[in-house]
PDB file of C-alpha atoms in Angstrom:
ATOM      1  CA  UNK A   1      13.119  32.182  17.125  1.00 42.00           C
ATOM      2  CA  UNK A   2      15.453  29.936  14.616  1.00 47.00           C
ATOM      3  CA  UNK A   3      14.520  28.132  12.174  1.00 46.00           C
ATOM      4  CA  UNK A   4      15.381  24.953  14.372  1.00 47.00           C
ATOM      5  CA  UNK A   5      12.724  25.608  17.294  1.00 45.00           C
ATOM      6  CA  UNK A   6      10.150  26.792  14.776  1.00 46.00           C
ATOM      7  CA  UNK A   7      10.153  23.748  13.604  1.00 47.00           C
ATOM      8  CA  UNK A   8       9.969  21.808  16.911  1.00 48.00           C
ATOM      9  CA  UNK A   9       7.359  24.089  18.453  1.00 48.00           C
ATOM     10  CA  UNK A  10       5.167  23.291  14.845  1.00 52.00           C
ATOM     11  CA  UNK A  11       5.504  19.582  15.635  1.00 49.00           C
ATOM     12  CA  UNK A  12       4.300  19.719  19.501  1.00 53.00           C
ATOM     13  CA  UNK A  13       1.515  21.265  17.956  1.00 75.00           C
ATOM     14  CA  UNK A  14       0.641  18.098  15.812  1.00 86.00           C
ATOM     15  CA  UNK A  15       0.285  15.420  17.005  1.00 93.00           C
ATOM     16  CA  UNK A  16       1.323  11.288  15.057  1.00 96.00           C
ATOM     17  CA  UNK A  17       0.731   7.976  17.330  1.00 97.00           C
ATOM     18  CA  UNK A  18       3.527   5.534  16.743  1.00 97.00           C
ATOM     19  CA  UNK A  19       4.379   2.028  16.329  1.00 98.00           C
ATOM     20  CA  UNK A  20       7.941   0.910  16.194  1.00 97.00           C
ATOM     21  CA  UNK A  21       8.112  -2.019  14.157  1.00 97.00           C
ATOM     22  CA  UNK A  22      11.707  -3.615  14.894  1.00 95.00           C
ATOM     23  CA  UNK A  23      12.986  -7.217  16.000  1.00 92.00           C
ATOM     24  CA  UNK A  24      16.275  -5.112  17.062  1.00 92.00           C
ATOM     25  CA  UNK A  25      15.243  -3.245  20.866  1.00 93.00           C
ATOM     26  CA  UNK A  26      18.192  -1.811  21.105  1.00 93.00           C
ATOM     27  CA  UNK A  27      17.317  -0.004  17.739  1.00 93.00           C
ATOM     28  CA  UNK A  28      14.160   0.817  19.222  1.00 95.00           C
ATOM     29  CA  UNK A  29      14.886   2.249  22.392  1.00 95.00           C
ATOM     30  CA  UNK A  30      17.312   4.750  19.843  1.00 94.00           C
ATOM     31  CA  UNK A  31      14.842   5.535  17.843  1.00 95.00           C
ATOM     32  CA  UNK A  32      12.015   6.471  20.708  1.00 95.00           C
ATOM     33  CA  UNK A  33      14.537   8.710  22.442  1.00 94.00           C
ATOM     34  CA  UNK A  34      15.112  10.767  19.214  1.00 93.00           C
ATOM     35  CA  UNK A  35      11.581  10.396  18.273  1.00 95.00           C
ATOM     36  CA  UNK A  36       9.997  10.389  20.762  1.00 92.00           C
ATOM     37  CA  UNK A  37      10.415  13.766  22.721  1.00 91.00           C
ATOM     38  CA  UNK A  38       6.339  14.674  22.379  1.00 89.00           C
ATOM     39  CA  UNK A  39       6.642  18.024  23.837  1.00 90.00           C
ATOM     40  CA  UNK A  40       9.078  18.974  21.416  1.00 91.00           C
ATOM     41  CA  UNK A  41       8.416  16.114  18.572  1.00 93.00           C
ATOM     42  CA  UNK A  42       4.658  15.737  17.948  1.00 94.00           C
ATOM     43  CA  UNK A  43       5.362  12.141  18.345  1.00 96.00           C
ATOM     44  CA  UNK A  44       4.159   9.609  20.340  1.00 96.00           C
ATOM     45  CA  UNK A  45       5.237   6.340  20.386  1.00 97.00           C
ATOM     46  CA  UNK A  46       2.298   4.402  21.700  1.00 97.00           C
ATOM     47  CA  UNK A  47       3.907   0.677  21.115  1.00 97.00           C
ATOM     48  CA  UNK A  48       6.844  -1.637  20.314  1.00 97.00           C
ATOM     49  CA  UNK A  49       7.037  -4.972  18.267  1.00 97.00           C
ATOM     50  CA  UNK A  50       9.919  -6.969  17.330  1.00 95.00           C
ATOM     51  CA  UNK A  51       8.039  -9.930  15.572  1.00 94.00           C
ATOM     52  CA  UNK A  52       5.212 -10.132  12.536  1.00 93.00           C
ATOM     53  CA  UNK A  53       2.500 -11.578  14.694  1.00 95.00           C
ATOM     54  CA  UNK A  54       3.029  -8.805  18.252  1.00 96.00           C
ATOM     55  CA  UNK A  55       3.280  -6.042  15.744  1.00 96.00           C
ATOM     56  CA  UNK A  56       0.035  -7.272  14.064  1.00 96.00           C
ATOM     57  CA  UNK A  57      -1.443  -7.522  17.705  1.00 97.00           C
ATOM     58  CA  UNK A  58       0.227  -4.235  18.691  1.00 97.00           C
ATOM     59  CA  UNK A  59      -0.717  -2.352  15.807  1.00 97.00           C
ATOM     60  CA  UNK A  60      -4.829  -4.108  15.471  1.00 96.00           C
ATOM     61  CA  UNK A  61      -4.732  -3.059  19.778  1.00 97.00           C
ATOM     62  CA  UNK A  62      -3.294   0.851  19.342  1.00 97.00           C
ATOM     63  CA  UNK A  63      -4.002   1.879  15.567  1.00 97.00           C
ATOM     64  CA  UNK A  64      -1.880   4.618  15.291  1.00 97.00           C
ATOM     65  CA  UNK A  65      -1.299   6.714  12.191  1.00 97.00           C
ATOM     66  CA  UNK A  66       2.055   5.187  11.466  1.00 97.00           C
ATOM     67  CA  UNK A  67       4.042   2.561  11.756  1.00 98.00           C
ATOM     68  CA  UNK A  68       7.190   2.068  11.672  1.00 97.00           C
ATOM     69  CA  UNK A  69       8.125  -0.935   9.864  1.00 97.00           C
ATOM     70  CA  UNK A  70      10.996  -2.897   8.921  1.00 94.00           C
ATOM     71  CA  UNK A  71      11.919  -4.831   6.558  1.00 91.00           C
ATOM     72  CA  UNK A  72      13.230  -8.510   7.993  1.00 88.00           C
ATOM     73  CA  UNK A  73      11.530  -9.351  10.838  1.00 89.00           C
ATOM     74  CA  UNK A  74      10.856 -13.183  12.413  1.00 88.00           C
ATOM     75  CA  UNK A  75       7.844 -14.402  11.629  1.00 87.00           C
ATOM     76  CA  UNK A  76       7.877 -13.904   7.658  1.00 85.00           C
ATOM     77  CA  UNK A  77       8.685  -9.938   7.415  1.00 88.00           C
ATOM     78  CA  UNK A  78       7.527  -6.833   6.819  1.00 92.00           C
ATOM     79  CA  UNK A  79       5.504  -8.401   3.837  1.00 90.00           C
ATOM     80  CA  UNK A  80       3.090 -10.263   5.814  1.00 91.00           C
ATOM     81  CA  UNK A  81       3.033  -7.691   8.900  1.00 94.00           C
ATOM     82  CA  UNK A  82       1.111  -5.357   5.194  1.00 93.00           C
ATOM     83  CA  UNK A  83      -0.574  -8.215   3.927  1.00 91.00           C
ATOM     84  CA  UNK A  84      -2.376  -8.843   7.891  1.00 93.00           C
ATOM     85  CA  UNK A  85      -3.045  -5.202   8.260  1.00 93.00           C
ATOM     86  CA  UNK A  86      -4.773  -4.276   4.850  1.00 92.00           C
ATOM     87  CA  UNK A  87      -8.061  -4.275   6.040  1.00 91.00           C
ATOM     88  CA  UNK A  88      -6.757  -1.931   8.917  1.00 93.00           C
ATOM     89  CA  UNK A  89      -4.787  -0.250   5.849  1.00 92.00           C
ATOM     90  CA  UNK A  90      -7.782   0.361   3.703  1.00 88.00           C
ATOM     91  CA  UNK A  91      -9.688   1.895   6.727  1.00 87.00           C
ATOM     92  CA  UNK A  92     -11.579   4.953   4.876  1.00 82.00           C
ATOM     93  CA  UNK A  93     -11.397   6.800   7.807  1.00 87.00           C
ATOM     94  CA  UNK A  94      -9.585   5.652  10.203  1.00 89.00           C
ATOM     95  CA  UNK A  95      -6.597   4.637   8.387  1.00 92.00           C
ATOM     96  CA  UNK A  96      -2.843   3.204   9.953  1.00 96.00           C
ATOM     97  CA  UNK A  97      -0.067   3.990   7.319  1.00 96.00           C
ATOM     98  CA  UNK A  98       2.968   2.115   7.242  1.00 97.00           C
ATOM     99  CA  UNK A  99       6.438   4.023   6.364  1.00 97.00           C
ATOM    100  CA  UNK A 100       9.606   1.423   6.108  1.00 95.00           C
ATOM    101  CA  UNK A 101      12.419   1.939   8.287  1.00 94.00           C
ATOM    102  CA  UNK A 102      15.351  -0.293   7.307  1.00 89.00           C
ATOM    103  CA  UNK A 103      19.033  -0.754   6.601  1.00 86.00           C
ATOM    104  CA  UNK A 104      18.428  -2.010   3.868  1.00 83.00           C
ATOM    105  CA  UNK A 105      18.178  -0.787   0.323  1.00 79.00           C
ATOM    106  CA  UNK A 106      18.038  -3.278  -1.446  1.00 77.00           C
ATOM    107  CA  UNK A 107      15.770  -3.984  -4.942  1.00 73.00           C
ATOM    108  CA  UNK A 108      13.281  -6.862  -3.700  1.00 77.00           C
ATOM    109  CA  UNK A 109      12.950  -5.488  -0.692  1.00 82.00           C
ATOM    110  CA  UNK A 110      11.820  -1.705  -1.776  1.00 84.00           C
ATOM    111  CA  UNK A 111       9.349  -2.879  -4.355  1.00 80.00           C
ATOM    112  CA  UNK A 112       8.393  -6.068  -2.026  1.00 83.00           C
ATOM    113  CA  UNK A 113       6.715  -3.644   0.656  1.00 87.00           C
ATOM    114  CA  UNK A 114       5.578  -0.679  -1.377  1.00 86.00           C
ATOM    115  CA  UNK A 115       3.667  -3.971  -3.046  1.00 83.00           C
ATOM    116  CA  UNK A 116       2.054  -4.395   0.275  1.00 87.00           C
ATOM    117  CA  UNK A 117       0.931  -1.497   1.039  1.00 90.00           C
ATOM    118  CA  UNK A 118       3.790   1.088   2.716  1.00 93.00           C
ATOM    119  CA  UNK A 119       3.096   4.167   1.987  1.00 92.00           C
ATOM    120  CA  UNK A 120       7.447   5.243   1.844  1.00 91.00           C
ATOM    121  CA  UNK A 121      10.890   3.741   2.593  1.00 93.00           C
ATOM    122  CA  UNK A 122      13.531   5.553   4.195  1.00 93.00           C
ATOM    123  CA  UNK A 123      16.917   3.726   5.505  1.00 89.00           C
ATOM    124  CA  UNK A 124      18.309   4.175   9.226  1.00 89.00           C
ATOM    125  CA  UNK A 125      21.215   6.319   8.532  1.00 88.00           C
ATOM    126  CA  UNK A 126      18.188   9.007   8.260  1.00 91.00           C
ATOM    127  CA  UNK A 127      18.235  11.752  10.438  1.00 92.00           C
ATOM    128  CA  UNK A 128      15.997  11.593  13.504  1.00 93.00           C
ATOM    129  CA  UNK A 129      14.612  15.667  13.028  1.00 93.00           C
ATOM    130  CA  UNK A 130      14.298  13.766   8.863  1.00 94.00           C
ATOM    131  CA  UNK A 131      12.727  10.781   9.914  1.00 95.00           C
ATOM    132  CA  UNK A 132      10.122  13.022  12.030  1.00 96.00           C
ATOM    133  CA  UNK A 133       9.527  15.129   9.473  1.00 95.00           C
ATOM    134  CA  UNK A 134       8.610  11.560   6.876  1.00 95.00           C
ATOM    135  CA  UNK A 135       6.106  10.578   9.678  1.00 96.00           C
ATOM    136  CA  UNK A 136       4.418  13.521   9.482  1.00 96.00           C
ATOM    137  CA  UNK A 137       4.403  13.465   5.598  1.00 94.00           C
ATOM    138  CA  UNK A 138       2.924   9.931   5.853  1.00 95.00           C
ATOM    139  CA  UNK A 139       0.111  10.874   7.982  1.00 94.00           C
ATOM    140  CA  UNK A 140      -0.032  13.213   5.681  1.00 92.00           C
ATOM    141  CA  UNK A 141      -1.158  10.559   2.638  1.00 90.00           C
ATOM    142  CA  UNK A 142       2.175  11.450   0.953  1.00 91.00           C
ATOM    143  CA  UNK A 143       4.864   8.827  -0.716  1.00 88.00           C
ATOM    144  CA  UNK A 144       7.989   9.359   1.311  1.00 91.00           C
ATOM    145  CA  UNK A 145      11.377   7.994  -0.251  1.00 88.00           C
ATOM    146  CA  UNK A 146      14.934   8.662   0.696  1.00 82.00           C
ATOM    147  CA  UNK A 147      16.680  10.209  -1.965  1.00 72.00           C
ATOM    148  CA  UNK A 148      18.723   7.939  -3.873  1.00 70.00           C
ATOM    149  CA  UNK A 149      15.704   5.394  -3.407  1.00 76.00           C
ATOM    150  CA  UNK A 150      12.777   8.009  -4.642  1.00 66.00           C
ATOM    151  CA  UNK A 151      14.763   7.982  -8.298  1.00 63.00           C
ATOM    152  CA  UNK A 152      14.656   3.483  -8.306  1.00 61.00           C
ATOM    153  CA  UNK A 153      11.833   3.470  -6.676  1.00 65.00           C
ATOM    154  CA  UNK A 154      10.198   5.101  -9.836  1.00 66.00           C
ATOM    155  CA  UNK A 155      12.331   3.414 -12.018  1.00 62.00           C
ATOM    156  CA  UNK A 156      11.057   0.287 -10.636  1.00 58.00           C
ATOM    157  CA  UNK A 157       7.348   1.066 -11.404  1.00 61.00           C
ATOM    158  CA  UNK A 158       8.148   2.527 -14.788  1.00 61.00           C
ATOM    159  CA  UNK A 159      10.002   0.770 -16.476  1.00 53.00           C
ATOM    160  CA  UNK A 160       8.935  -2.091 -19.191  1.00 46.00           C
ATOM    161  CA  UNK A 161      12.860  -3.444 -19.772  1.00 48.00           C
ATOM    162  CA  UNK A 162      13.169  -5.100 -16.783  1.00 45.00           C
ATOM    163  CA  UNK A 163      10.734  -7.520 -14.286  1.00 44.00           C
ATOM    164  CA  UNK A 164       9.555  -5.957 -11.195  1.00 48.00           C
ATOM    165  CA  UNK A 165      10.529  -8.719  -9.881  1.00 53.00           C
ATOM    166  CA  UNK A 166      14.052 -11.795  -9.740  1.00 61.00           C
ATOM    167  CA  UNK A 167      12.135 -14.963 -11.354  1.00 67.00           C
ATOM    168  CA  UNK A 168      14.502 -16.854  -9.660  1.00 73.00           C
ATOM    169  CA  UNK A 169      13.701 -15.259  -5.706  1.00 75.00           C
ATOM    170  CA  UNK A 170      10.214 -14.961  -7.195  1.00 72.00           C
ATOM    171  CA  UNK A 171      10.547 -19.513  -6.217  1.00 79.00           C
ATOM    172  CA  UNK A 172      11.709 -19.229  -2.555  1.00 83.00           C
ATOM    173  CA  UNK A 173       9.002 -18.457   0.153  1.00 82.00           C
ATOM    174  CA  UNK A 174       9.481 -15.396   2.435  1.00 76.00           C
ATOM    175  CA  UNK A 175      10.849 -17.373   5.301  1.00 83.00           C
ATOM    176  CA  UNK A 176      13.563 -18.947   2.628  1.00 86.00           C
ATOM    177  CA  UNK A 177      14.278 -15.879   1.483  1.00 84.00           C
ATOM    178  CA  UNK A 178      14.557 -14.615   5.430  1.00 85.00           C
ATOM    179  CA  UNK A 179      17.249 -17.851   5.782  1.00 89.00           C
ATOM    180  CA  UNK A 180      18.791 -16.687   2.927  1.00 89.00           C
ATOM    181  CA  UNK A 181      19.954 -13.521   3.447  1.00 84.00           C
ATOM    182  CA  UNK A 182      20.796 -14.429   7.078  1.00 88.00           C
ATOM    183  CA  UNK A 183      23.608 -17.220   5.609  1.00 88.00           C
ATOM    184  CA  UNK A 184      24.774 -14.812   3.376  1.00 85.00           C
ATOM    185  CA  UNK A 185      25.491 -12.307   6.562  1.00 83.00           C
ATOM    186  CA  UNK A 186      27.277 -15.350   7.443  1.00 85.00           C
ATOM    187  CA  UNK A 187      25.530 -16.591  10.564  1.00 87.00           C
ATOM    188  CA  UNK A 188      25.541 -20.142  11.851  1.00 89.00           C
ATOM    189  CA  UNK A 189      22.469 -22.520  11.604  1.00 91.00           C
ATOM    190  CA  UNK A 190      21.750 -22.092  15.850  1.00 91.00           C
ATOM    191  CA  UNK A 191      21.845 -18.482  15.698  1.00 88.00           C
ATOM    192  CA  UNK A 192      19.968 -18.927  12.376  1.00 89.00           C
ATOM    193  CA  UNK A 193      16.755 -20.849  14.984  1.00 89.00           C
ATOM    194  CA  UNK A 194      17.461 -17.989  17.547  1.00 87.00           C
ATOM    195  CA  UNK A 195      16.659 -14.875  15.125  1.00 81.00           C
ATOM    196  CA  UNK A 196      13.708 -16.264  13.885  1.00 83.00           C
ATOM    197  CA  UNK A 197      12.370 -18.769  16.986  1.00 83.00           C
ATOM    198  CA  UNK A 198      12.779 -22.245  14.613  1.00 88.00           C
ATOM    199  CA  UNK A 199      14.637 -24.887  14.718  1.00 90.00           C
ATOM    200  CA  UNK A 200      18.200 -25.628  13.610  1.00 91.00           C
ATOM    201  CA  UNK A 201      16.202 -28.810  11.417  1.00 92.00           C
ATOM    202  CA  UNK A 202      14.265 -26.659   9.979  1.00 91.00           C
ATOM    203  CA  UNK A 203      16.394 -23.964   8.705  1.00 91.00           C
ATOM    204  CA  UNK A 204      18.604 -26.392   8.011  1.00 92.00           C
ATOM    205  CA  UNK A 205      15.270 -28.082   5.701  1.00 91.00           C
ATOM    206  CA  UNK A 206      14.906 -24.640   4.255  1.00 90.00           C
ATOM    207  CA  UNK A 207      18.637 -24.076   3.019  1.00 92.00           C
ATOM    208  CA  UNK A 208      18.408 -27.237   1.269  1.00 92.00           C
ATOM    209  CA  UNK A 209      15.627 -25.811  -0.677  1.00 90.00           C
ATOM    210  CA  UNK A 210      17.651 -22.938  -1.294  1.00 91.00           C
ATOM    211  CA  UNK A 211      19.988 -23.997  -3.215  1.00 91.00           C
ATOM    212  CA  UNK A 212      17.882 -26.653  -4.591  1.00 90.00           C
ATOM    213  CA  UNK A 213      16.192 -24.272  -6.168  1.00 88.00           C
ATOM    214  CA  UNK A 214      18.955 -21.864  -6.615  1.00 89.00           C
ATOM    215  CA  UNK A 215      20.584 -25.175  -8.385  1.00 89.00           C
ATOM    216  CA  UNK A 216      23.720 -23.824  -5.891  1.00 89.00           C
ATOM    217  CA  UNK A 217      25.608 -26.593  -4.679  1.00 89.00           C
ATOM    218  CA  UNK A 218      26.379 -25.012  -1.220  1.00 88.00           C
ATOM    219  CA  UNK A 219      26.674 -21.814   1.251  1.00 84.00           C
ATOM    220  CA  UNK A 220      29.562 -20.235  -0.650  1.00 85.00           C
ATOM    221  CA  UNK A 221      27.636 -20.233  -3.542  1.00 87.00           C
ATOM    222  CA  UNK A 222      24.397 -19.216  -2.520  1.00 87.00           C
ATOM    223  CA  UNK A 223      26.417 -16.465  -0.365  1.00 85.00           C
ATOM    224  CA  UNK A 224      27.710 -14.823  -3.859  1.00 85.00           C
ATOM    225  CA  UNK A 225      24.260 -15.628  -5.107  1.00 87.00           C
ATOM    226  CA  UNK A 226      22.492 -13.188  -2.979  1.00 83.00           C
ATOM    227  CA  UNK A 227      26.210 -10.315  -2.987  1.00 78.00           C
ATOM    228  CA  UNK A 228      25.394 -10.002  -6.647  1.00 77.00           C
ATOM    229  CA  UNK A 229      21.179  -8.865  -6.218  1.00 75.00           C
ATOM    230  CA  UNK A 230      22.557  -6.814  -3.322  1.00 69.00           C
ATOM    231  CA  UNK A 231      20.032  -8.697  -0.677  1.00 70.00           C
ATOM    232  CA  UNK A 232      23.178  -8.495   2.259  1.00 62.00           C
TER     233      UNK A 232
END
């Protein structure tokens, strides 16, 4: 029996119920196809969600063992999901555990969700096999990080030399941070409004607030500011 076959057999003997939270439907479909073959992987995908409100509703209804959580979500981001699901994470008998799965490796994103209660953080470059392994490890209560992020997280929480939070960024609300990232990625106001389920006028108000709080003059300066902090 090969090592891969043995791993698949071991996974199939265990079961873990998972909810996928990501605002990109095609990505969720890909993850489900990759890891949701229950008889082979042991992972049963019991629900999906595309924004904060839907995520909290689905997680509360299904009570999975593990939630794969994207950091950037309409409605407040992954941190807001963690905040609203805190009682489920604190359940002594059947805790819901969270594993962040994101394209971002920005310091603010990683630290934010870990402070919020996530048990780990892996990037979307992870293989299906490693993701399945990470899900089971989180189910067991382990902390799991992509290799490049592990040292960074330890340094961030152990260091007394550098502040754990960017003071400038901390002036912004969660919604303003979402708008900031999308502006810096080149999204038009209409695209941002559609992505976050808000009006164009509200987007304009958030952009004005961000520029004022960060003492920047235009979106080009804003993009440079965000890029320098690896927020894009």
